[in-house]
PDB file of C-alpha atoms and ligand atoms in Angstrom:
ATOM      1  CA  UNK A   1     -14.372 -22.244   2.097  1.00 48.00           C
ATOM      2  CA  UNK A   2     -11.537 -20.071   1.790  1.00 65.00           C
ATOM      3  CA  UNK A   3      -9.296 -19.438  -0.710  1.00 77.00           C
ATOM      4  CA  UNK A   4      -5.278 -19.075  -0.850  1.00 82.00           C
ATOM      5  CA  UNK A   5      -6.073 -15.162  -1.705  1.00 88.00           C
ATOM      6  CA  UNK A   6      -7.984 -14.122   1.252  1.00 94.00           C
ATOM      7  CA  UNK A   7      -6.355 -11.419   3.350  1.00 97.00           C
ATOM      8  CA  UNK A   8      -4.957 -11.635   6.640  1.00 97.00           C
ATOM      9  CA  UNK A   9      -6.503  -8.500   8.312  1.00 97.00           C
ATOM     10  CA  UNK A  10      -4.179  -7.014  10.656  1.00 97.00           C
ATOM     11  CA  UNK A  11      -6.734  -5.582  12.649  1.00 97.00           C
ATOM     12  CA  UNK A  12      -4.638  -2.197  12.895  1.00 96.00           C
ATOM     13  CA  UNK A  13      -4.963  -0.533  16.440  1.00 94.00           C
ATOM     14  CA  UNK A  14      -8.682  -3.095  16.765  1.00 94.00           C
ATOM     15  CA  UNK A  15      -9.890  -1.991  13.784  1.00 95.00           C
ATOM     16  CA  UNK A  16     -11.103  -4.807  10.745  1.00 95.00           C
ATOM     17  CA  UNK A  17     -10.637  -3.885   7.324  1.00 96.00           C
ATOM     18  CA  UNK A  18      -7.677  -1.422   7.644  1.00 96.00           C
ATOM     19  CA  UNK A  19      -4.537  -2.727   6.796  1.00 97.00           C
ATOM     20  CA  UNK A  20      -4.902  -6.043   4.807  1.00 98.00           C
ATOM     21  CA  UNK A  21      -1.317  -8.269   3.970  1.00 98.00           C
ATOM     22  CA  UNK A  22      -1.511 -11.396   1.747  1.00 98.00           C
ATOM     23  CA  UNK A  23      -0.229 -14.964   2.220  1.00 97.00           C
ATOM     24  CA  UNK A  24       1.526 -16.616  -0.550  1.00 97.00           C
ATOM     25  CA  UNK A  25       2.311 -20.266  -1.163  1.00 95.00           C
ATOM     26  CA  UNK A  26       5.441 -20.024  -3.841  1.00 95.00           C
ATOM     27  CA  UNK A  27       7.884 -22.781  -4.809  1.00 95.00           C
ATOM     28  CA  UNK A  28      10.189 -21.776  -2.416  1.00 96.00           C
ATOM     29  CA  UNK A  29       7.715 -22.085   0.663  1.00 96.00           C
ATOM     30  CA  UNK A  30       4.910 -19.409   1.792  1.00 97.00           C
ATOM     31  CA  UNK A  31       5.985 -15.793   1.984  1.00 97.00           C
ATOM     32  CA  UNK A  32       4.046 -12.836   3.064  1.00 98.00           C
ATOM     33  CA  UNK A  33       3.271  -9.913   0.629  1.00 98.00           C
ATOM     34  CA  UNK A  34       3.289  -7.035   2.577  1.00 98.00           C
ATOM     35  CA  UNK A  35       4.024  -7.539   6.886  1.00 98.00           C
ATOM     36  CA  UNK A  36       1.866  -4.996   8.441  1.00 98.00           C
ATOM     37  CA  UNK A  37       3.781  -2.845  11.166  1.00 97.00           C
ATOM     38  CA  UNK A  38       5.475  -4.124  14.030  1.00 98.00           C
ATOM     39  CA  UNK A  39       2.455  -2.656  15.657  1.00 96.00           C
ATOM     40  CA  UNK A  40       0.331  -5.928  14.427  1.00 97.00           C
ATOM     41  CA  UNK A  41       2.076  -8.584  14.809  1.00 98.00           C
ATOM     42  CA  UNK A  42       0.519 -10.758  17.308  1.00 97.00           C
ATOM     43  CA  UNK A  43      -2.875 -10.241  14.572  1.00 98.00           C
ATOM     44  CA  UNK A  44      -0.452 -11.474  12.021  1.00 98.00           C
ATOM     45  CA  UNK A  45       0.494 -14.290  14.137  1.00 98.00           C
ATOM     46  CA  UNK A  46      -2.846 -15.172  15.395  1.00 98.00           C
ATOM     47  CA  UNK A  47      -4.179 -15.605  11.996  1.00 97.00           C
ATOM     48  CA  UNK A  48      -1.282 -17.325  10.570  1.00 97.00           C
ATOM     49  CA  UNK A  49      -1.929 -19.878  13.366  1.00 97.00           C
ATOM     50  CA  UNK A  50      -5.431 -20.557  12.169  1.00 96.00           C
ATOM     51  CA  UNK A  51      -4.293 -20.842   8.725  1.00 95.00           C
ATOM     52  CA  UNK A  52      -1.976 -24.496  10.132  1.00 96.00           C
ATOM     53  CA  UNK A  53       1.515 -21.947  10.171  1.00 97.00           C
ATOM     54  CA  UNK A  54       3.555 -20.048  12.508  1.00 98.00           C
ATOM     55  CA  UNK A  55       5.715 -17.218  11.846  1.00 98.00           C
ATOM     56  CA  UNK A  56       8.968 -19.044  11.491  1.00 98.00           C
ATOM     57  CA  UNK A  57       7.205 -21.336   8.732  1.00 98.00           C
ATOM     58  CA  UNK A  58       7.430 -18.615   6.472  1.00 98.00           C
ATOM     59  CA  UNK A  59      10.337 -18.249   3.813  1.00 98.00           C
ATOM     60  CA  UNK A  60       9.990 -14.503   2.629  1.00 98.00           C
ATOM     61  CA  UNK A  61       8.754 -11.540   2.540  1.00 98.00           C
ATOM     62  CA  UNK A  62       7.330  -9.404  -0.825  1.00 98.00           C
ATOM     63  CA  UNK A  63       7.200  -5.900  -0.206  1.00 98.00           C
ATOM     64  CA  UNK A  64       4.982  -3.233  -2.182  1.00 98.00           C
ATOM     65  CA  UNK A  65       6.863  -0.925  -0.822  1.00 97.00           C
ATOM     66  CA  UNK A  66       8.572   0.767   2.303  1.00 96.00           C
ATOM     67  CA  UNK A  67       5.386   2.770   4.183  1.00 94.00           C
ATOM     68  CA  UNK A  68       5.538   1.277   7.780  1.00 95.00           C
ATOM     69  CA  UNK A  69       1.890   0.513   7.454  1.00 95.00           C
ATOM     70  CA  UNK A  70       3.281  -2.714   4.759  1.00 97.00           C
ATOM     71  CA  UNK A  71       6.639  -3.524   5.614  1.00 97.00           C
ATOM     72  CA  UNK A  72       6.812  -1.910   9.437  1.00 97.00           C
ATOM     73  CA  UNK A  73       7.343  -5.493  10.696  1.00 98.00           C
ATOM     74  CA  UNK A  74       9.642  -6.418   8.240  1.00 98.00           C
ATOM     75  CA  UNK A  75      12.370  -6.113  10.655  1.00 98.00           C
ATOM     76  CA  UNK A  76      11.358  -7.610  13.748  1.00 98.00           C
ATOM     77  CA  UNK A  77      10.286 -10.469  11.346  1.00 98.00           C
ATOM     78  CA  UNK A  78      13.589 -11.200  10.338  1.00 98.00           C
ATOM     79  CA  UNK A  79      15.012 -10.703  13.705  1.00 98.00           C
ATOM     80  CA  UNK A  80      13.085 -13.070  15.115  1.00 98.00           C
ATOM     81  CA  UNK A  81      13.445 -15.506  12.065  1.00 98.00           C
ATOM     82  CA  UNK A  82      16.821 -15.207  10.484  1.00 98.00           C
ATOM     83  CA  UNK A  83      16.355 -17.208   7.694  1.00 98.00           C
ATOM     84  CA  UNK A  84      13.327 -15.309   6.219  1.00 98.00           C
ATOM     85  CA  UNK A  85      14.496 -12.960   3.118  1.00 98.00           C
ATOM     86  CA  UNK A  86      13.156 -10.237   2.480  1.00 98.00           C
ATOM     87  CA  UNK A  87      12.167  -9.010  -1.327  1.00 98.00           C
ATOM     88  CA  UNK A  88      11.882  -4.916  -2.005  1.00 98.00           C
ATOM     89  CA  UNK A  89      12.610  -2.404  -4.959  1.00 98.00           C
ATOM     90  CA  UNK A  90      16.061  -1.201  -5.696  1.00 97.00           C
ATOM     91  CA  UNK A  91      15.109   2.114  -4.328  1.00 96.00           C
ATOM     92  CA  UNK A  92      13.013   0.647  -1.379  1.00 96.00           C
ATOM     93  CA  UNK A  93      16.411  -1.596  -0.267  1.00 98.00           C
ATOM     94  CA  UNK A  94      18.687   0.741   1.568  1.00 97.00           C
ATOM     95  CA  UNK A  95      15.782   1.865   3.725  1.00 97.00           C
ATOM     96  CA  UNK A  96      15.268  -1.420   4.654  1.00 98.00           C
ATOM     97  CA  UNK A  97      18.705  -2.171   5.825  1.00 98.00           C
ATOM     98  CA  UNK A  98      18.958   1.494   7.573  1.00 98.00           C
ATOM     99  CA  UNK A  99      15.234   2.651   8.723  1.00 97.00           C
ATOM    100  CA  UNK A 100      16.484   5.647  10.888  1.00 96.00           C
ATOM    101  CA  UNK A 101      15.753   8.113   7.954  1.00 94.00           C
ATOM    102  CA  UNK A 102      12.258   6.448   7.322  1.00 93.00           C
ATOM    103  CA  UNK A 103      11.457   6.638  10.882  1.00 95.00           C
ATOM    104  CA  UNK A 104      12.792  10.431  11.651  1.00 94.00           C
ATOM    105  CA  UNK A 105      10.503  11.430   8.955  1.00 90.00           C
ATOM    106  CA  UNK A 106       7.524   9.328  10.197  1.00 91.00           C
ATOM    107  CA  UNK A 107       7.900  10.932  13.726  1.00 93.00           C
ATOM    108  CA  UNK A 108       7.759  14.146  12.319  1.00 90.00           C
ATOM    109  CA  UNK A 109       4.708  12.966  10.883  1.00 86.00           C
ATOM    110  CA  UNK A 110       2.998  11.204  13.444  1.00 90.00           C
ATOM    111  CA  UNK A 111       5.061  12.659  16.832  1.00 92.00           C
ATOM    112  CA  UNK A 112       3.310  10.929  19.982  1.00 93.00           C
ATOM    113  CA  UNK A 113       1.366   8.475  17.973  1.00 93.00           C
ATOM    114  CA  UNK A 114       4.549   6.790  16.464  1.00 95.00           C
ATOM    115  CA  UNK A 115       4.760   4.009  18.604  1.00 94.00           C
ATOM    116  CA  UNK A 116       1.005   2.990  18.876  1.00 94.00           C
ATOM    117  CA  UNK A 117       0.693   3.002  15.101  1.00 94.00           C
ATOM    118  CA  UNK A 118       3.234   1.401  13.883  1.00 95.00           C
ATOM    119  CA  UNK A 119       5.942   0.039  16.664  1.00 96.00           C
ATOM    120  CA  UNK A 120       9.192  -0.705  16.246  1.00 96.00           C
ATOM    121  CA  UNK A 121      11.132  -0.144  12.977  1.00 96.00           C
ATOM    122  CA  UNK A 122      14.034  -2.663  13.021  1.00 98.00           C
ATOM    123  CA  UNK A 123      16.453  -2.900  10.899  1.00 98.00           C
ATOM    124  CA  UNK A 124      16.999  -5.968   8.378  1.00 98.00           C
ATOM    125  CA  UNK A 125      20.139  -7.077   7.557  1.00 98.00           C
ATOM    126  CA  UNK A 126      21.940  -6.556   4.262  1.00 98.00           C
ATOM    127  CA  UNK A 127      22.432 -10.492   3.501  1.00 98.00           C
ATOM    128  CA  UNK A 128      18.434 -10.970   3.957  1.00 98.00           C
ATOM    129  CA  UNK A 129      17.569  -8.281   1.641  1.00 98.00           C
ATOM    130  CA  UNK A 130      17.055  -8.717  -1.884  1.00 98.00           C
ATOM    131  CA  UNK A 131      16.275  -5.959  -4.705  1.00 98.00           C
ATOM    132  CA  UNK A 132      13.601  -7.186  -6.749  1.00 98.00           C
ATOM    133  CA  UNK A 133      14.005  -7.679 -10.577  1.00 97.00           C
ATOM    134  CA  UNK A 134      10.862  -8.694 -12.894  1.00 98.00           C
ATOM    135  CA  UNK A 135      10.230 -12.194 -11.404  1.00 98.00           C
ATOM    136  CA  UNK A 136      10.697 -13.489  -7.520  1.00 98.00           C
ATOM    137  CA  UNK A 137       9.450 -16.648  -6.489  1.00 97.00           C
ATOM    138  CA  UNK A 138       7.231 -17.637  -9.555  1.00 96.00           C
ATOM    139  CA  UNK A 139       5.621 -14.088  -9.879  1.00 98.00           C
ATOM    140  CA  UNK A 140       5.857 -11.087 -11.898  1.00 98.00           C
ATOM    141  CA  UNK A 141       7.433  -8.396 -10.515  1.00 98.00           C
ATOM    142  CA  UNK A 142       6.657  -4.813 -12.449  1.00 98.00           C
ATOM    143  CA  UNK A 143       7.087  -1.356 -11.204  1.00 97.00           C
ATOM    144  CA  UNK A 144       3.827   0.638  -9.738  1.00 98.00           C
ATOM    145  CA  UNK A 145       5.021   3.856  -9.307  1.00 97.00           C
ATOM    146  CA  UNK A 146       2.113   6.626  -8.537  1.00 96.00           C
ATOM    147  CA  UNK A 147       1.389   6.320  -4.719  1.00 95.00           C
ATOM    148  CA  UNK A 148       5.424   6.318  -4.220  1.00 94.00           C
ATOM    149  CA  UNK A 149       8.074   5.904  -6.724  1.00 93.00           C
ATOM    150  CA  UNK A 150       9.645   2.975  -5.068  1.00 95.00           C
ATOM    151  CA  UNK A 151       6.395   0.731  -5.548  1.00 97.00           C
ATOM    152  CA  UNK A 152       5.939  -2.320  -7.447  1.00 98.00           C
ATOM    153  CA  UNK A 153       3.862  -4.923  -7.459  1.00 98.00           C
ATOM    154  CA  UNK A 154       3.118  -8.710  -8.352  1.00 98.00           C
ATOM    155  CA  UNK A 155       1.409 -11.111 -10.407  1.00 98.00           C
ATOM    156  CA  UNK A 156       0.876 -14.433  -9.542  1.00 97.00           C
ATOM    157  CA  UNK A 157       0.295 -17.962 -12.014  1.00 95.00           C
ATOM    158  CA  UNK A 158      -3.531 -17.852 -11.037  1.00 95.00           C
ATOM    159  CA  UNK A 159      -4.440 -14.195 -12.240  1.00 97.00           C
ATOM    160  CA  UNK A 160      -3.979 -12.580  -8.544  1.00 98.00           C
ATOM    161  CA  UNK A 161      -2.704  -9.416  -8.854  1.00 98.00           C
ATOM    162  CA  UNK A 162      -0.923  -8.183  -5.380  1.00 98.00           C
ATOM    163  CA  UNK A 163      -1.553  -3.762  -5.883  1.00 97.00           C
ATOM    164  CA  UNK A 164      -0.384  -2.501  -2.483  1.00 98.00           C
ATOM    165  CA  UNK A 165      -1.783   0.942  -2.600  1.00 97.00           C
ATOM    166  CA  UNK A 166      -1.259   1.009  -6.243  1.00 98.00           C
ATOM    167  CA  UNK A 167      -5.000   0.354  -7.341  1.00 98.00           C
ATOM    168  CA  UNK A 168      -6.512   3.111  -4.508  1.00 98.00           C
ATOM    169  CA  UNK A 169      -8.033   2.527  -1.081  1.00 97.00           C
ATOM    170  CA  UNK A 170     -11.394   0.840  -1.419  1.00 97.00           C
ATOM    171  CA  UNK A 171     -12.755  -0.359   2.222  1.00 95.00           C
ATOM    172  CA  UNK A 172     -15.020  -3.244   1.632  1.00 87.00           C
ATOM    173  CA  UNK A 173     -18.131  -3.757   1.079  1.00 89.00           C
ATOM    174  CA  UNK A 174     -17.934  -0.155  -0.183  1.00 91.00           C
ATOM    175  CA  UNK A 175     -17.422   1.226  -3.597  1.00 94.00           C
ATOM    176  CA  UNK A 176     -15.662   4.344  -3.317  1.00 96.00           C
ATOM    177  CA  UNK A 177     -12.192   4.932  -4.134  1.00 97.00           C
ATOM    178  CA  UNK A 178      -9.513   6.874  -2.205  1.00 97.00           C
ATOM    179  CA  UNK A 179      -6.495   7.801  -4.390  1.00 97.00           C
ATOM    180  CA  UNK A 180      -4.239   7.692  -1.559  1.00 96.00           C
ATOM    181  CA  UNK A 181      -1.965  10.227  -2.145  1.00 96.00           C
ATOM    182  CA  UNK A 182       0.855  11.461   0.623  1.00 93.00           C
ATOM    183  CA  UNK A 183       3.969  13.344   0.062  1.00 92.00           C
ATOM    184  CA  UNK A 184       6.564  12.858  -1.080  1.00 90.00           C
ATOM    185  CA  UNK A 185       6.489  11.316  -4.210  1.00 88.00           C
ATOM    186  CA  UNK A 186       2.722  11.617  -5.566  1.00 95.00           C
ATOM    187  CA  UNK A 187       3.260  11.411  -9.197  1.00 96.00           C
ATOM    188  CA  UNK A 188       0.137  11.440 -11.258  1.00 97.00           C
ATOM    189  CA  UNK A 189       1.159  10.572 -14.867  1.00 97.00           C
ATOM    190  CA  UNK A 190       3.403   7.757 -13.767  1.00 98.00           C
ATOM    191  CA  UNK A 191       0.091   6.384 -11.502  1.00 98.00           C
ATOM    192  CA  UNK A 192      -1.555   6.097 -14.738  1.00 98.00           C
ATOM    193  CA  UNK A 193       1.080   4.650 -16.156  1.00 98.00           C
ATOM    194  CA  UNK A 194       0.945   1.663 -13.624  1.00 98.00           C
ATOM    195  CA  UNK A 195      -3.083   1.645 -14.103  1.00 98.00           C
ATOM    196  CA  UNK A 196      -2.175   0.255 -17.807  1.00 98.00           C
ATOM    197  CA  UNK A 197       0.165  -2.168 -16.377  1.00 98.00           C
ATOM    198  CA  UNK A 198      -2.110  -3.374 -14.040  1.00 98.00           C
ATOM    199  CA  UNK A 199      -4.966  -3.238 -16.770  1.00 98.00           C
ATOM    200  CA  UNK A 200      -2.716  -4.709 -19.259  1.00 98.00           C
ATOM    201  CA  UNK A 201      -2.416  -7.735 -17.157  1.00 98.00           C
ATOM    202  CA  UNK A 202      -5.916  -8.218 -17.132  1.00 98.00           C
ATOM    203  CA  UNK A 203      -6.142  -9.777 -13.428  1.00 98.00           C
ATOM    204  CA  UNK A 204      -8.718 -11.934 -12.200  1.00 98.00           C
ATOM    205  CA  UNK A 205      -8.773 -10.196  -9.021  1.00 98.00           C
ATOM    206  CA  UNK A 206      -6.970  -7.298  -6.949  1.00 98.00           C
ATOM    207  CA  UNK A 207      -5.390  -7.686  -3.875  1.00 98.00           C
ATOM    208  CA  UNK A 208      -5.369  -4.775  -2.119  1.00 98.00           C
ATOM    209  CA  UNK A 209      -3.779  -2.874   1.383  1.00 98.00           C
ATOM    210  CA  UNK A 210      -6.942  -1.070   2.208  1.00 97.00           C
ATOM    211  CA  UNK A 211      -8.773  -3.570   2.201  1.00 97.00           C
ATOM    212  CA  UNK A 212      -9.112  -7.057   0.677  1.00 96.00           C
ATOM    213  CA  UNK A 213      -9.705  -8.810  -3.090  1.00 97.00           C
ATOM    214  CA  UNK A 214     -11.783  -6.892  -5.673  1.00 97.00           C
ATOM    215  CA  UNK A 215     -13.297  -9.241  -7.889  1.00 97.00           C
ATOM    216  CA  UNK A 216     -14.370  -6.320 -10.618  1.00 97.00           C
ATOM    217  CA  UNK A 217     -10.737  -5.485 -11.537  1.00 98.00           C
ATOM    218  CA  UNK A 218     -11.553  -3.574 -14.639  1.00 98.00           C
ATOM    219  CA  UNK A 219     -14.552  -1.656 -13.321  1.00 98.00           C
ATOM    220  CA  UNK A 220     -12.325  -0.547  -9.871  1.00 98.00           C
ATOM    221  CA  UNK A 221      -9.054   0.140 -12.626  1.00 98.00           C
ATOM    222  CA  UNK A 222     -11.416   2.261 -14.471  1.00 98.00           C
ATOM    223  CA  UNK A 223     -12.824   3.963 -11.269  1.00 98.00           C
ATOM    224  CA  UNK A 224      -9.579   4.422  -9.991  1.00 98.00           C
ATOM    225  CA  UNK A 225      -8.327   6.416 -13.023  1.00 98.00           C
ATOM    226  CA  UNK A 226     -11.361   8.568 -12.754  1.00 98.00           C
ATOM    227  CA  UNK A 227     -10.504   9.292  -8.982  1.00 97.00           C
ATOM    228  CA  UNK A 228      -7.012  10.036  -9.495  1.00 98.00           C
ATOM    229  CA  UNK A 229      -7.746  12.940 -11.693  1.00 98.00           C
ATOM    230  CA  UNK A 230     -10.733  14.001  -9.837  1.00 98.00           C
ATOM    231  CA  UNK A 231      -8.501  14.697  -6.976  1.00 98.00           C
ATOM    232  CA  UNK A 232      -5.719  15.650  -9.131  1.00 98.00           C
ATOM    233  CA  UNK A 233      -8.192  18.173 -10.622  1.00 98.00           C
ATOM    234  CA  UNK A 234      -9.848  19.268  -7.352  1.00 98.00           C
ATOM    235  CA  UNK A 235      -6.331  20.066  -5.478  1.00 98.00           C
ATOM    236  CA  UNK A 236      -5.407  21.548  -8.714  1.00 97.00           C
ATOM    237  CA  UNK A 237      -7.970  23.856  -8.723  1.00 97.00           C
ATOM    238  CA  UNK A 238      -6.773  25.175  -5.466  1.00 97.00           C
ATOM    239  CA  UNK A 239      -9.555  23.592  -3.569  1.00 98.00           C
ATOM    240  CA  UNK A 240      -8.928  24.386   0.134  1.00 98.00           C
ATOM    241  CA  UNK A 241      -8.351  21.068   2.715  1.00 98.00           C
ATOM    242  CA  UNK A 242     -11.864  21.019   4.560  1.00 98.00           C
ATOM    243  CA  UNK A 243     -13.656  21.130   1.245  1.00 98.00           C
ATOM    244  CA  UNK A 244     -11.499  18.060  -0.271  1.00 98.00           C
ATOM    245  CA  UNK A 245     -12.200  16.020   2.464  1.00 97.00           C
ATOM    246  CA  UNK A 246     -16.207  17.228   2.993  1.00 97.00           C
ATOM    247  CA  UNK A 247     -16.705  16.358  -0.410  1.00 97.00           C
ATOM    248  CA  UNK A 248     -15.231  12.842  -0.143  1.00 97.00           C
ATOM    249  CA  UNK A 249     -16.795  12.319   2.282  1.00 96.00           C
ATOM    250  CA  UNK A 250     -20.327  13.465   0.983  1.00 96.00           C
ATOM    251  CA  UNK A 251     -19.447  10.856  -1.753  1.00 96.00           C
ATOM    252  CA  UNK A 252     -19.148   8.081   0.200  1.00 95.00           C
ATOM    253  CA  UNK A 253     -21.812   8.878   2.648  1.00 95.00           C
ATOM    254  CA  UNK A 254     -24.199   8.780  -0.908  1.00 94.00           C
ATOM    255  CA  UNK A 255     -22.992   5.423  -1.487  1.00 89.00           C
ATOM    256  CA  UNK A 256     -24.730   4.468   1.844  1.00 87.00           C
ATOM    257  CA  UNK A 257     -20.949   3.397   3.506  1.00 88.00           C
ATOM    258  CA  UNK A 258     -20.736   4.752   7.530  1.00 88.00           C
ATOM    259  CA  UNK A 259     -17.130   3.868   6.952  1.00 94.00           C
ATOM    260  CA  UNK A 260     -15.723   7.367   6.863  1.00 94.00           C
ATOM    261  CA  UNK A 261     -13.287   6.710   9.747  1.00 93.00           C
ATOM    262  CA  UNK A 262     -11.903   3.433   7.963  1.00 95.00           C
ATOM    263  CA  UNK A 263     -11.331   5.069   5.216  1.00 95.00           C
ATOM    264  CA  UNK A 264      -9.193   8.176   6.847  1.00 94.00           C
ATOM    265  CA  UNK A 265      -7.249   5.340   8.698  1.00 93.00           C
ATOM    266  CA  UNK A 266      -6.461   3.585   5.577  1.00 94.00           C
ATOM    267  CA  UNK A 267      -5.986   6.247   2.989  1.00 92.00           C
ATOM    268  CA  UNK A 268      -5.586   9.715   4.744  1.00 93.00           C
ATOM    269  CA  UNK A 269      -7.049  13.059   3.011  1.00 96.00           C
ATOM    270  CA  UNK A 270      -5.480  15.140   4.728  1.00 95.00           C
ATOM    271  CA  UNK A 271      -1.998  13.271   3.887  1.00 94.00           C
ATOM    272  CA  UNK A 272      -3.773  13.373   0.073  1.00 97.00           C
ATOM    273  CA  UNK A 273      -4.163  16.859   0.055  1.00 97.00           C
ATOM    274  CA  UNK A 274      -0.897  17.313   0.925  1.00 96.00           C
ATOM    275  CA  UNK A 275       0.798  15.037  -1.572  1.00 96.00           C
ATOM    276  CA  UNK A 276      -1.079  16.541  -4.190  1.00 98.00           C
ATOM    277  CA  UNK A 277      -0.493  19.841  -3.289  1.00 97.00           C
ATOM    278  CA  UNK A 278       3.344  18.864  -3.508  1.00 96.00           C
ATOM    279  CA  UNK A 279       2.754  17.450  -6.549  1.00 97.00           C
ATOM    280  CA  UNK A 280       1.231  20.679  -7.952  1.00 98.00           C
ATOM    281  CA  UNK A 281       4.146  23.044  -6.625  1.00 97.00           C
ATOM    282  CA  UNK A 282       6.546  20.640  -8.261  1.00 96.00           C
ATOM    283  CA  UNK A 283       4.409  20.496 -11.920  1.00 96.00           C
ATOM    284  CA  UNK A 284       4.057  24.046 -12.016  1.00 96.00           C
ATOM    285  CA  UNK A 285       8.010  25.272 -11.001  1.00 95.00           C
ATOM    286  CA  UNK A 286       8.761  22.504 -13.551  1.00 94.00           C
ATOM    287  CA  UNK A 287       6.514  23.664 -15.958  1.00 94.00           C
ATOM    288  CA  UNK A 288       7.467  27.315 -15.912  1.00 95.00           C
ATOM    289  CA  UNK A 289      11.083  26.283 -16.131  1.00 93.00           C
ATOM    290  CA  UNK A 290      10.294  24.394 -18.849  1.00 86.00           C
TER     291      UNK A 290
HETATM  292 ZN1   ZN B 301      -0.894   1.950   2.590  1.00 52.38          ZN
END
């Protein structure tokens, strides 16, 4: 049997338990948390069909927050669909309505592999577009700052608690946790900030990007918070980018998981690495300014 939490895997470029988005049945109709990118749409589409619905059924859409690989579609979604609204942070909004700074950035990032990954980054339009307060559609809406500063996330009636990449990168059936942690706005403190408001909430389960429900919320909050500063501490330290990621990767491989290329897909090290090391800079000019 399934329940109303399971994910709908988006099977990002034929891969399972990658990108994960959640379907939501609110007062106001069913709404997607999260769209996937453009890039996965006809996944999204196939398994909305076996769940009875088509794209057009749905009312909304809940965003996280603006990385392409969760609200890519958003766009093309609404394009397709006028009436579907669209729910993001304050901060996430006008990048919503205007991608073209998003996406210049992202091709720097990615160059060639832009439009394989993630597709086409349409624009939604300002009347669909709504900035997101402490309650949408009969859930709790809270900031989750950490992983980016324009991230929230929500809480639903029945103790489901919709992270994003706000509780870490944990690839089923494995253990380990990936503090996924990118430029350009890695900020530790204010991740463990959100790790008591997710705590404080105590959830009855974890929806999360990368990938699927955790049913051990405060043994994977608790992990998480241990993770965070590991890597914190490790990047810190100065520890050099091919020993971060061999040691990672040692850990996992000692938890038995073969799932070392999931895991890069989801939750990047090198892109961690980076973050952190941003993060770092920024402390420390901060700190001796201070
Ligand atoms: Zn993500």
């Amino acid at each position: 049997m399934s329940n109303s939490w399971d994910p709908i895997d988006t099977l990002h470029r034929g891969f399972d338990r990658v990108v994960a988005i959640y379907l939501v049945d609110t007062p106001d109709g069913p709404a997607l948390v999260d769209t996937g990118p453009t890039s996965t749409l006809p996944a999204v589409e196939a398994a909305l069909a076996a769940r009875g619905l088509a794209l057009g059924d749905l009312r909304h859409l809940l965003l996280t927050h603006i990385h392409l690989d969760h609200a890519g579609a958003s766009g093309t979604i609404v394009r397709r669909h006028p009436h579907i609204q669209v729910h993001v942070s304050e901060i996430g909004a006008p990048h919503v309505v205007d991608p073209s700074r998003l996406e210049k950035s992202a091709r720097m990032l990615y160059l060639d592999e832009f439009d394989t990954l993630w597709g086409e980054l349409a624009p939604v339009p300002q009347e669909n577009v709504h900035a997101l307060g402490s309650e949408v559609l009969g859930l709790e809406c809270f900031s989750a700052i950490g992983h980016a500063k324009h991230h929230v996330a929500f809480f639903g009636p029945d103790g489901t608690l919709y992270c994003g990449d706000s509780a870490g990168v944990r690839i089923e059936p494995a253990r380990h946790i990936v503090a996924a942690s990118p430029p350009p706005d890695i900020d530790v403190e204010g991740w463990h900030r959100t790790i008591d408001e997710l705590e404080r909430r105590s959830p009855d389960r974890l929806c999360i990007t990368h990938f699927g429900v955790k049913t051990d919320p405060a043994d994977h909050l608790r992990r998480l918070r241990e993770r965070l500063d590991l890597f914190a501490e490790r990047i810190g330290s100065g520890m050099g980018l091919d020993e971060f990621v061999a040691l990672d990767r040692a850990e996992l491989a000692a938890q038995g998981s073969d799932d070392a290329d999931l895991y890069e897909r989801a939750g990047s090290l090198v892109q961690s690495h980076a973050g952190l090391s941003r993060y770092w800079t920024k402390r420390r000019e901060r700190e001796a300014n201070a």
